[in-house]
Short mmCIF file of C-alpha atoms in Angstrom, two decimals:
data_model
loop_
_atom_site.label_atom_id
_atom_site.label_comp_id
_atom_site.label_asym_id
_atom_site.label_seq_id
_atom_site.Cartn_x
_atom_site.Cartn_y
_atom_site.Cartn_z
CA MET A 11 -44.28 38.11 -36.40
CA LYS A 12 -40.28 38.66 -37.30
CA LEU A 13 -38.75 39.70 -33.62
CA PRO A 14 -36.14 42.39 -33.33
CA GLY A 15 -33.55 40.55 -31.42
CA ALA A 16 -34.02 37.41 -33.27
CA ARG A 17 -33.46 39.67 -36.88
CA SER A 18 -30.70 41.35 -35.12
CA LEU A 19 -29.05 37.79 -34.01
CA ARG A 20 -29.29 36.82 -37.47
CA VAL A 21 -27.71 39.71 -38.95
CA ARG A 22 -25.14 39.29 -36.78
CA VAL A 23 -24.62 35.72 -37.78
CA THR A 24 -24.40 36.89 -41.43
CA VAL A 25 -22.14 39.17 -41.74
CA LEU A 26 -19.94 37.10 -39.13
CA ALA A 27 -19.21 34.46 -41.43
CA THR A 28 -19.65 37.36 -44.85
CA VAL A 29 -16.07 38.78 -42.65
CA LEU A 30 -15.02 35.33 -42.40
CA VAL A 31 -15.60 34.17 -46.00
CA ALA A 32 -14.39 37.40 -46.93
CA ALA A 33 -10.50 37.32 -45.46
CA ALA A 34 -10.52 33.82 -46.76
CA GLY A 35 -11.33 34.84 -49.99
CA LEU A 36 -9.00 37.49 -50.01
CA LEU A 37 -6.28 35.30 -48.47
CA LEU A 38 -6.67 32.35 -50.82
CA LEU A 39 -6.74 35.33 -53.33
CA TRP A 40 -3.23 37.24 -52.33
CA LEU A 41 -1.29 33.76 -52.24
CA ALA A 42 -3.03 32.99 -56.00
CA TRP A 43 -1.86 35.99 -57.29
CA THR A 44 1.70 35.49 -55.46
CA LEU A 45 1.68 31.61 -56.45
CA VAL A 46 1.39 33.20 -60.67
CA GLY A 47 4.01 35.86 -59.94
CA ASP A 48 7.04 33.17 -58.79
CA ALA A 49 6.13 30.83 -61.46
CA VAL A 50 6.40 33.51 -64.60
CA ASP A 51 9.15 34.23 -62.74
CA ALA A 52 10.48 31.41 -62.83
CA VAL A 53 10.39 30.92 -66.53
CA PRO A 54 14.15 31.00 -67.91
CA HIS A 55 15.02 34.08 -69.40
CA MET A 56 16.14 34.05 -73.28
CA PRO A 57 19.61 35.92 -73.49
CA PRO A 58 19.54 39.93 -74.39
CA GLY A 59 18.45 40.65 -77.95
CA THR A 60 17.03 37.30 -78.42
CA ILE A 61 14.39 38.31 -81.22
CA VAL A 62 11.25 35.44 -80.88
CA ARG A 63 8.62 35.39 -83.16
CA VAL A 64 4.96 35.06 -82.42
CA ASP A 65 2.17 34.71 -85.58
CA GLY A 66 4.96 36.35 -87.77
CA ILE A 67 5.68 38.95 -85.60
CA ASP A 68 8.96 38.90 -84.35
CA VAL A 69 9.22 40.05 -80.78
CA ASP A 70 12.49 40.61 -78.25
CA ALA A 71 11.48 38.07 -75.93
CA SER A 72 12.22 40.01 -72.89
CA THR A 73 9.21 42.33 -73.90
CA LEU A 74 7.10 39.03 -74.59
CA ALA A 75 7.85 37.82 -71.07
CA GLN A 76 7.46 41.29 -69.32
CA HIS A 77 4.25 40.70 -71.08
CA LEU A 78 2.87 37.46 -70.54
CA ARG A 79 3.87 37.76 -66.84
CA GLN A 80 1.48 40.86 -66.83
CA HIS A 81 -1.14 39.10 -68.34
CA ALA A 82 -0.63 36.27 -65.92
CA VAL A 83 -1.05 38.41 -62.77
CA THR A 84 -4.18 40.42 -64.73
CA ARG A 85 -5.72 37.61 -65.01
CA VAL A 86 -5.40 36.49 -61.79
CA LEU A 87 -6.71 39.13 -60.22
CA ILE A 88 -9.82 40.09 -63.03
CA PHE A 89 -11.14 36.25 -62.23
CA GLY A 90 -9.83 36.23 -58.65
CA SER A 91 -12.03 39.12 -58.08
CA LEU A 92 -15.03 38.09 -59.42
CA ALA A 93 -15.17 34.96 -57.42
CA PHE A 94 -14.85 37.06 -54.37
CA CYS A 95 -16.97 38.10 -54.63
CA PHE A 96 -19.19 35.56 -56.36
CA VAL A 97 -17.42 33.54 -52.88
CA VAL A 98 -18.35 36.76 -50.56
CA ALA A 99 -22.09 36.93 -51.52
CA ALA A 100 -23.21 33.07 -52.00
CA ALA A 101 -21.83 32.47 -48.21
CA ALA A 102 -24.15 36.06 -47.10
CA ILE A 103 -27.00 34.65 -49.26
CA LEU A 104 -26.64 30.99 -47.61
CA ALA A 105 -25.60 31.99 -44.18
CA TRP A 106 -28.64 34.44 -44.18
CA THR A 107 -30.99 31.74 -45.16
CA PHE A 108 -29.95 28.95 -42.71
CA THR A 109 -29.58 31.17 -39.68
CA SER A 110 -33.01 31.89 -40.65
CA ARG A 111 -33.71 27.83 -40.99
CA VAL A 112 -31.45 27.63 -37.17
CA LEU A 113 -33.18 30.65 -35.12
CA ARG A 114 -36.98 29.51 -36.34
CA PRO A 115 -36.97 27.28 -32.46
CA LEU A 116 -35.23 30.45 -30.91
CA ARG A 117 -38.08 33.19 -32.93
CA GLU A 118 -41.00 29.96 -31.14
CA ILE A 119 -39.96 30.18 -27.85
CA THR A 120 -39.67 34.26 -27.50
CA GLY A 121 -42.94 34.33 -29.09
CA THR A 122 -44.26 31.92 -26.24
CA ALA A 123 -42.61 33.99 -23.65
CA ARG A 124 -44.04 37.31 -25.34
CA ARG A 125 -47.89 35.99 -25.00
CA LEU A 126 -47.45 34.14 -21.95
CA SER A 127 -49.80 36.03 -18.97
CA ILE A 128 -51.29 34.25 -15.90
CA GLU A 129 -54.71 33.61 -17.76
CA SER A 130 -52.77 31.92 -20.61
CA MET A 131 -49.82 29.05 -18.88
CA GLY A 132 -51.21 26.27 -19.99
CA GLU A 133 -49.48 27.45 -23.78
CA ARG A 134 -46.21 25.47 -24.73
CA ILE A 135 -44.09 25.84 -27.17
CA GLY A 136 -43.97 21.72 -27.59
CA GLU A 137 -42.06 19.28 -29.67
CA ILE A 138 -39.46 21.52 -32.11
CA ARG A 139 -37.99 19.61 -35.63
CA SER A 140 -34.39 20.27 -34.75
CA ARG A 141 -32.09 18.73 -31.79
CA ASP A 142 -29.67 20.85 -30.45
CA GLU A 143 -29.35 22.96 -28.00
CA LEU A 144 -32.59 24.50 -28.79
CA ALA A 145 -34.98 21.82 -28.41
CA GLU A 146 -32.85 21.28 -24.92
CA LEU A 147 -33.93 24.91 -24.27
CA ALA A 148 -37.53 24.36 -25.14
CA ARG A 149 -37.74 21.97 -23.16
CA THR A 150 -36.59 23.61 -20.08
CA PHE A 151 -38.57 26.73 -20.95
CA ASP A 152 -41.38 24.09 -20.45
CA ASP A 153 -40.83 22.81 -17.91
CA MET A 154 -40.46 25.84 -16.32
CA LEU A 155 -43.61 26.73 -16.62
CA ASP A 156 -45.33 23.59 -15.81
CA ARG A 157 -43.19 24.09 -12.68
CA LEU A 158 -45.27 28.35 -12.72
CA GLN A 159 -47.84 26.75 -13.55
CA ASP A 160 -48.37 24.46 -10.90
CA ALA A 161 -47.19 27.37 -8.32
CA PHE A 162 -50.48 29.45 -9.46
CA ASP A 163 -52.37 26.97 -9.47
CA SER A 164 -50.85 26.28 -6.15
CA GLN A 165 -51.58 30.39 -4.68
CA ARG A 166 -55.25 30.72 -6.48
CA HIS A 167 -56.14 27.46 -4.46
CA PHE A 168 -54.64 29.08 -1.49
CA VAL A 169 -55.73 32.35 -1.51
CA ALA A 170 -59.69 31.09 -2.53
CA ASN A 171 -59.26 29.14 0.58
CA ALA A 172 -58.20 31.96 3.14
CA SER A 173 -60.55 34.25 1.85
CA HIS A 174 -63.44 31.27 2.81
CA GLU A 175 -61.77 30.83 6.19
CA LEU A 176 -61.58 34.58 6.94
CA ARG A 177 -65.31 34.56 4.93
CA THR A 178 -66.28 32.77 8.08
CA PRO A 179 -65.39 34.62 11.16
CA LEU A 180 -66.29 37.71 8.86
CA SER A 181 -69.91 36.78 7.96
CA VAL A 182 -70.28 35.36 12.07
CA ILE A 183 -69.71 38.89 13.33
CA ARG A 184 -71.87 40.34 10.26
CA THR A 185 -74.65 37.86 11.57
CA GLU A 186 -74.38 39.06 14.99
CA LEU A 187 -74.26 42.36 15.00
CA ASP A 188 -77.05 42.80 12.36
CA VAL A 189 -79.62 40.78 14.50
CA THR A 190 -78.92 42.10 17.40
CA LEU A 191 -78.74 46.01 16.39
CA SER A 192 -82.30 45.17 14.44
CA ASP A 193 -83.37 43.88 17.71
CA GLU A 194 -85.45 46.70 19.68
CA HIS A 195 -85.85 45.27 22.96
CA ALA A 196 -82.30 44.18 23.06
CA ASP A 197 -80.98 44.48 26.17
CA VAL A 198 -77.55 44.45 28.27
CA ALA A 199 -77.41 39.92 27.92
CA GLU A 200 -77.97 40.23 24.43
CA PHE A 201 -74.94 42.56 23.83
CA ARG A 202 -73.20 40.75 26.21
CA ARG A 203 -73.93 37.07 24.57
CA MET A 204 -72.86 38.91 20.87
CA ALA A 205 -69.57 40.61 22.48
CA GLY A 206 -69.02 36.74 23.20
CA VAL A 207 -69.88 35.87 19.97
CA VAL A 208 -67.96 38.62 18.24
CA LEU A 209 -65.22 38.23 20.33
CA ASP A 210 -64.63 34.25 19.73
CA ALA A 211 -65.14 34.99 16.01
CA THR A 212 -62.02 37.91 16.52
CA ASN A 213 -60.05 35.53 18.29
CA ARG A 214 -60.38 32.65 15.16
CA ALA A 215 -59.81 35.42 12.42
CA GLY A 216 -56.89 36.50 14.16
CA GLN A 217 -55.34 33.18 15.47
CA LEU A 218 -56.37 32.91 10.86
CA VAL A 219 -54.17 35.62 10.16
CA ASN A 220 -51.15 35.08 12.50
CA SER A 221 -50.78 31.11 11.03
CA LEU A 222 -50.63 32.81 7.34
CA LEU A 223 -48.32 35.43 8.63
CA LEU A 224 -45.94 32.73 9.97
CA LEU A 225 -46.61 30.03 6.76
CA ALA A 226 -45.23 32.78 4.63
CA ARG A 227 -42.62 33.46 6.49
CA THR A 228 -41.54 29.54 6.80
CA ASP A 229 -42.08 28.19 3.03
CA GLY A 230 -39.06 28.37 1.21
CA ALA A 231 -37.92 30.80 4.01
CA GLY A 232 -33.53 30.01 5.12
CA LEU A 233 -32.99 29.54 9.24
CA VAL A 234 -32.50 33.10 10.44
CA THR A 235 -30.65 32.31 13.77
CA ARG A 236 -29.45 28.29 14.73
CA GLU A 237 -29.41 27.17 18.76
CA LEU A 238 -28.82 24.19 20.79
CA VAL A 239 -32.93 23.26 21.62
CA ASP A 240 -34.02 20.38 24.44
CA LEU A 241 -37.09 18.96 21.69
CA THR A 242 -38.66 17.36 25.29
CA VAL A 243 -38.52 20.69 26.81
CA LEU A 244 -40.96 21.95 23.95
CA VAL A 245 -42.84 19.10 24.08
CA GLU A 246 -43.08 19.94 28.04
CA ARG A 247 -44.46 23.71 26.94
CA ALA A 248 -46.88 22.60 24.44
CA TRP A 249 -48.28 20.17 26.21
CA SER A 250 -49.03 22.55 29.13
CA ALA A 251 -50.18 25.05 26.54
CA VAL A 252 -53.73 22.56 25.90
CA ARG A 253 -53.15 20.32 29.46
CA GLY A 254 -56.58 21.85 30.65
CA GLU A 255 -58.30 21.39 26.90
CA ALA A 256 -57.21 17.46 27.07
CA GLU A 257 -58.07 17.11 30.61
CA GLN A 258 -61.49 18.60 29.66
CA ARG A 259 -61.82 15.67 27.07
CA GLY A 260 -60.74 12.72 29.14
CA LEU A 261 -57.78 12.70 27.18
CA ARG A 262 -54.64 10.11 28.40
CA ALA A 263 -50.93 11.38 27.60
CA ASP A 264 -47.95 8.69 27.64
CA PHE A 265 -44.92 10.44 27.44
CA ALA A 266 -41.60 8.26 26.55
CA MET A 267 -39.06 11.67 26.20
CA GLN A 268 -35.08 11.26 26.64
CA PRO A 269 -33.49 14.40 25.69
CA SER A 270 -33.15 14.36 22.25
CA PRO A 271 -31.82 17.59 20.58
CA ALA A 272 -32.16 19.72 17.90
CA ILE A 273 -29.83 22.11 15.99
CA GLY A 274 -32.30 24.90 13.87
CA ASP A 275 -34.48 28.09 15.20
CA SER A 276 -35.78 28.31 18.40
CA ALA A 277 -39.22 29.71 17.58
CA LEU A 278 -39.77 27.18 14.42
CA LEU A 279 -38.72 24.68 17.01
CA GLU A 280 -41.57 25.38 19.74
CA ARG A 281 -43.69 25.92 16.82
CA ILE A 282 -43.50 22.56 15.47
CA ALA A 283 -43.51 20.80 18.56
CA GLY A 284 -47.04 22.82 19.68
CA ASN A 285 -48.53 21.68 16.42
CA LEU A 286 -48.25 18.68 16.92
CA VAL A 287 -49.34 18.58 20.17
CA GLU A 288 -52.41 20.30 19.81
CA ASN A 289 -54.01 18.83 16.63
CA ALA A 290 -53.28 15.37 19.06
CA VAL A 291 -55.54 16.82 21.29
CA ARG A 292 -58.24 19.39 19.10
CA HIS A 293 -58.48 16.59 16.46
CA ASN A 294 -58.74 13.47 19.47
CA VAL A 295 -61.79 11.59 20.46
CA ASP A 296 -63.49 11.91 23.75
CA GLY A 297 -61.98 9.29 26.07
CA GLY A 298 -59.00 8.70 23.48
CA TRP A 299 -55.28 8.39 24.34
CA ILE A 300 -51.94 9.97 22.37
CA GLU A 301 -49.14 9.06 23.51
CA VAL A 302 -45.95 11.33 22.09
CA THR A 303 -41.87 9.92 21.73
CA THR A 304 -38.62 11.40 21.68
CA GLU A 305 -35.40 9.69 21.25
CA PRO A 306 -31.81 11.09 20.08
CA GLY A 307 -30.42 10.17 17.34
CA ALA A 308 -26.12 10.26 16.35
CA GLN A 309 -27.34 13.05 13.80
CA TRP A 310 -30.99 13.06 13.76
CA SER A 311 -33.48 13.63 16.69
CA THR A 312 -36.98 12.00 16.10
CA LEU A 313 -39.94 13.54 17.44
CA ARG A 314 -43.16 11.25 17.18
CA VAL A 315 -46.51 12.42 18.27
CA ARG A 316 -49.15 9.59 17.81
CA SER A 317 -53.15 9.98 19.10
CA SER A 318 -56.34 8.58 18.47
CA GLY A 319 -59.46 9.88 16.12
CA GLY A 320 -61.47 9.12 12.92
CA LEU A 321 -60.43 6.59 10.57
CA LEU A 322 -58.42 7.99 7.84
CA ASP A 323 -57.64 6.75 4.18
CA PRO A 324 -54.16 6.37 4.13
CA ALA A 325 -53.82 7.75 0.08
CA ALA A 326 -55.79 11.01 1.76
CA VAL A 327 -52.53 11.48 4.54
CA PRO A 328 -50.22 12.80 2.89
CA GLU A 329 -53.00 15.76 2.02
CA LEU A 330 -52.81 16.84 5.25
CA PHE A 331 -49.68 18.42 4.97
CA GLN A 332 -51.48 20.77 2.44
CA PRO A 333 -53.42 24.19 3.59
CA PHE A 334 -56.25 24.24 4.58
CA ARG A 335 -56.91 20.30 4.80
CA ARG A 336 -58.01 18.00 8.36
CA ALA A 337 -58.14 15.23 9.32
CA GLY A 338 -61.53 14.02 9.29
CA VAL A 339 -63.45 17.05 10.14
CA ALA A 340 -65.44 19.68 7.69
CA ARG A 341 -63.35 22.45 6.46
CA THR A 342 -64.91 24.83 7.38
CA ALA A 343 -65.08 23.12 11.12
CA ARG A 344 -64.48 26.27 14.62
CA SER A 345 -61.59 22.94 14.98
CA GLY A 346 -58.36 25.26 12.95
CA ALA A 347 -57.73 27.29 10.30
CA GLY A 348 -56.63 23.48 9.20
CA LEU A 349 -52.56 25.27 8.56
CA GLY A 350 -51.12 23.04 11.86
CA LEU A 351 -49.65 20.55 9.46
CA SER A 352 -48.19 23.19 6.60
CA ILE A 353 -46.45 24.90 9.05
CA VAL A 354 -45.07 21.71 10.50
CA ARG A 355 -44.03 20.85 7.17
CA ALA A 356 -42.42 24.38 5.93
CA ALA A 357 -40.69 24.76 9.05
CA VAL A 358 -39.46 20.90 9.42
CA GLN A 359 -38.10 21.36 5.36
CA ALA A 360 -36.63 24.62 6.68
CA HIS A 361 -34.22 22.91 9.30
CA GLY A 362 -33.89 19.89 6.57
CA GLY A 363 -35.44 17.83 9.00
CA THR A 364 -37.89 15.25 6.66
CA VAL A 365 -42.03 14.77 8.08
CA SER A 366 -44.51 11.61 7.64
CA ALA A 367 -47.96 10.97 8.48
CA GLU A 368 -49.47 7.38 8.61
CA PRO A 369 -53.42 6.53 9.92
CA VAL A 370 -53.06 4.59 13.11
CA VAL A 371 -55.23 1.21 13.08
CA GLY A 372 -58.61 1.94 14.80
CA GLY A 373 -58.11 5.86 13.81
CA GLY A 374 -55.86 8.24 14.44
CA LEU A 375 -53.03 9.87 12.97
CA ALA A 376 -49.05 9.81 14.00
CA VAL A 377 -47.21 11.78 12.23
CA THR A 378 -42.65 11.66 13.01
CA VAL A 379 -40.84 14.89 12.83
CA ARG A 380 -36.52 14.05 12.16
CA LEU A 381 -34.59 17.04 12.22
CA PRO A 382 -30.72 17.33 12.62
CA SER A 383 -28.85 17.47 16.09
CA VAL A 384 -25.49 18.41 14.99
#
């Protein structure tokens, strides 16, 4: 398929090359005409009235000299013009031919880009025969397609998981409504029980939606505000929100905290501390333990949360930062949406910090966050 853009570029390059060759040819033709004229004029002139014999005919020397000069200039113009036309035509043909070969990789790149769609993201340009800037462009284009395909695949996976997570509470609500409304003998107590289940499922769906909105606002976004926040204050707020649940489950909490300043968005920093402490409580075992440490630094402040829990495969720990992944529980469990560590990672990256996790010997997880303090 001939592409208009490639054809237009081919025409422009051909015209430019032909014009340049034509200009050079005209310059050479003018120089040749001038040199021949000067050379003829430099021939010594015979005295006026001198007669010379040419092929048995007596001719005036001055007339003969004028005729020879005019003949030489005319031949230069005729043969020079023929050579000029031939050179210009050859330049145009060669430029058109070689431009086609040079622009072939560009046509392949353009054709691949035109054929691409969400369903055919796997198509690539591949290796091309040239080893110039066009080959580098093709490799760069393929690398960009690889990144786009990864992004599309990740987005599909995320949407599928989000849909499944939202379907679970909606299914619970619909089932409860269908069962209760179909029961002709349902009393007030049954309706109250149904309302409680529906309220719980609605709250879970609302929490999931709020988490998705927070993740969308945080992931890949910059900071709107920057202020100095003490991490110990954020940890205390997070602990006060889950302290009752921790006491009910018999969890032992140890805090080794020093004033640790961090620069950034106070709301996002509070969500980092809140998610880590909430995960340490909700993904713990009954009668387990929690350790929270904050350490100040010259440039970085550190927040570390360690907790007991189920045994974790070290190779699977990095996957916990992916959306809808939970530590040692089923994806459909009611203990959360599986977005806590995803939000933590996105918020930490927005602040230019780092986050890492490692399994605890005997079961559990340790998460370490480093945030800029200056």
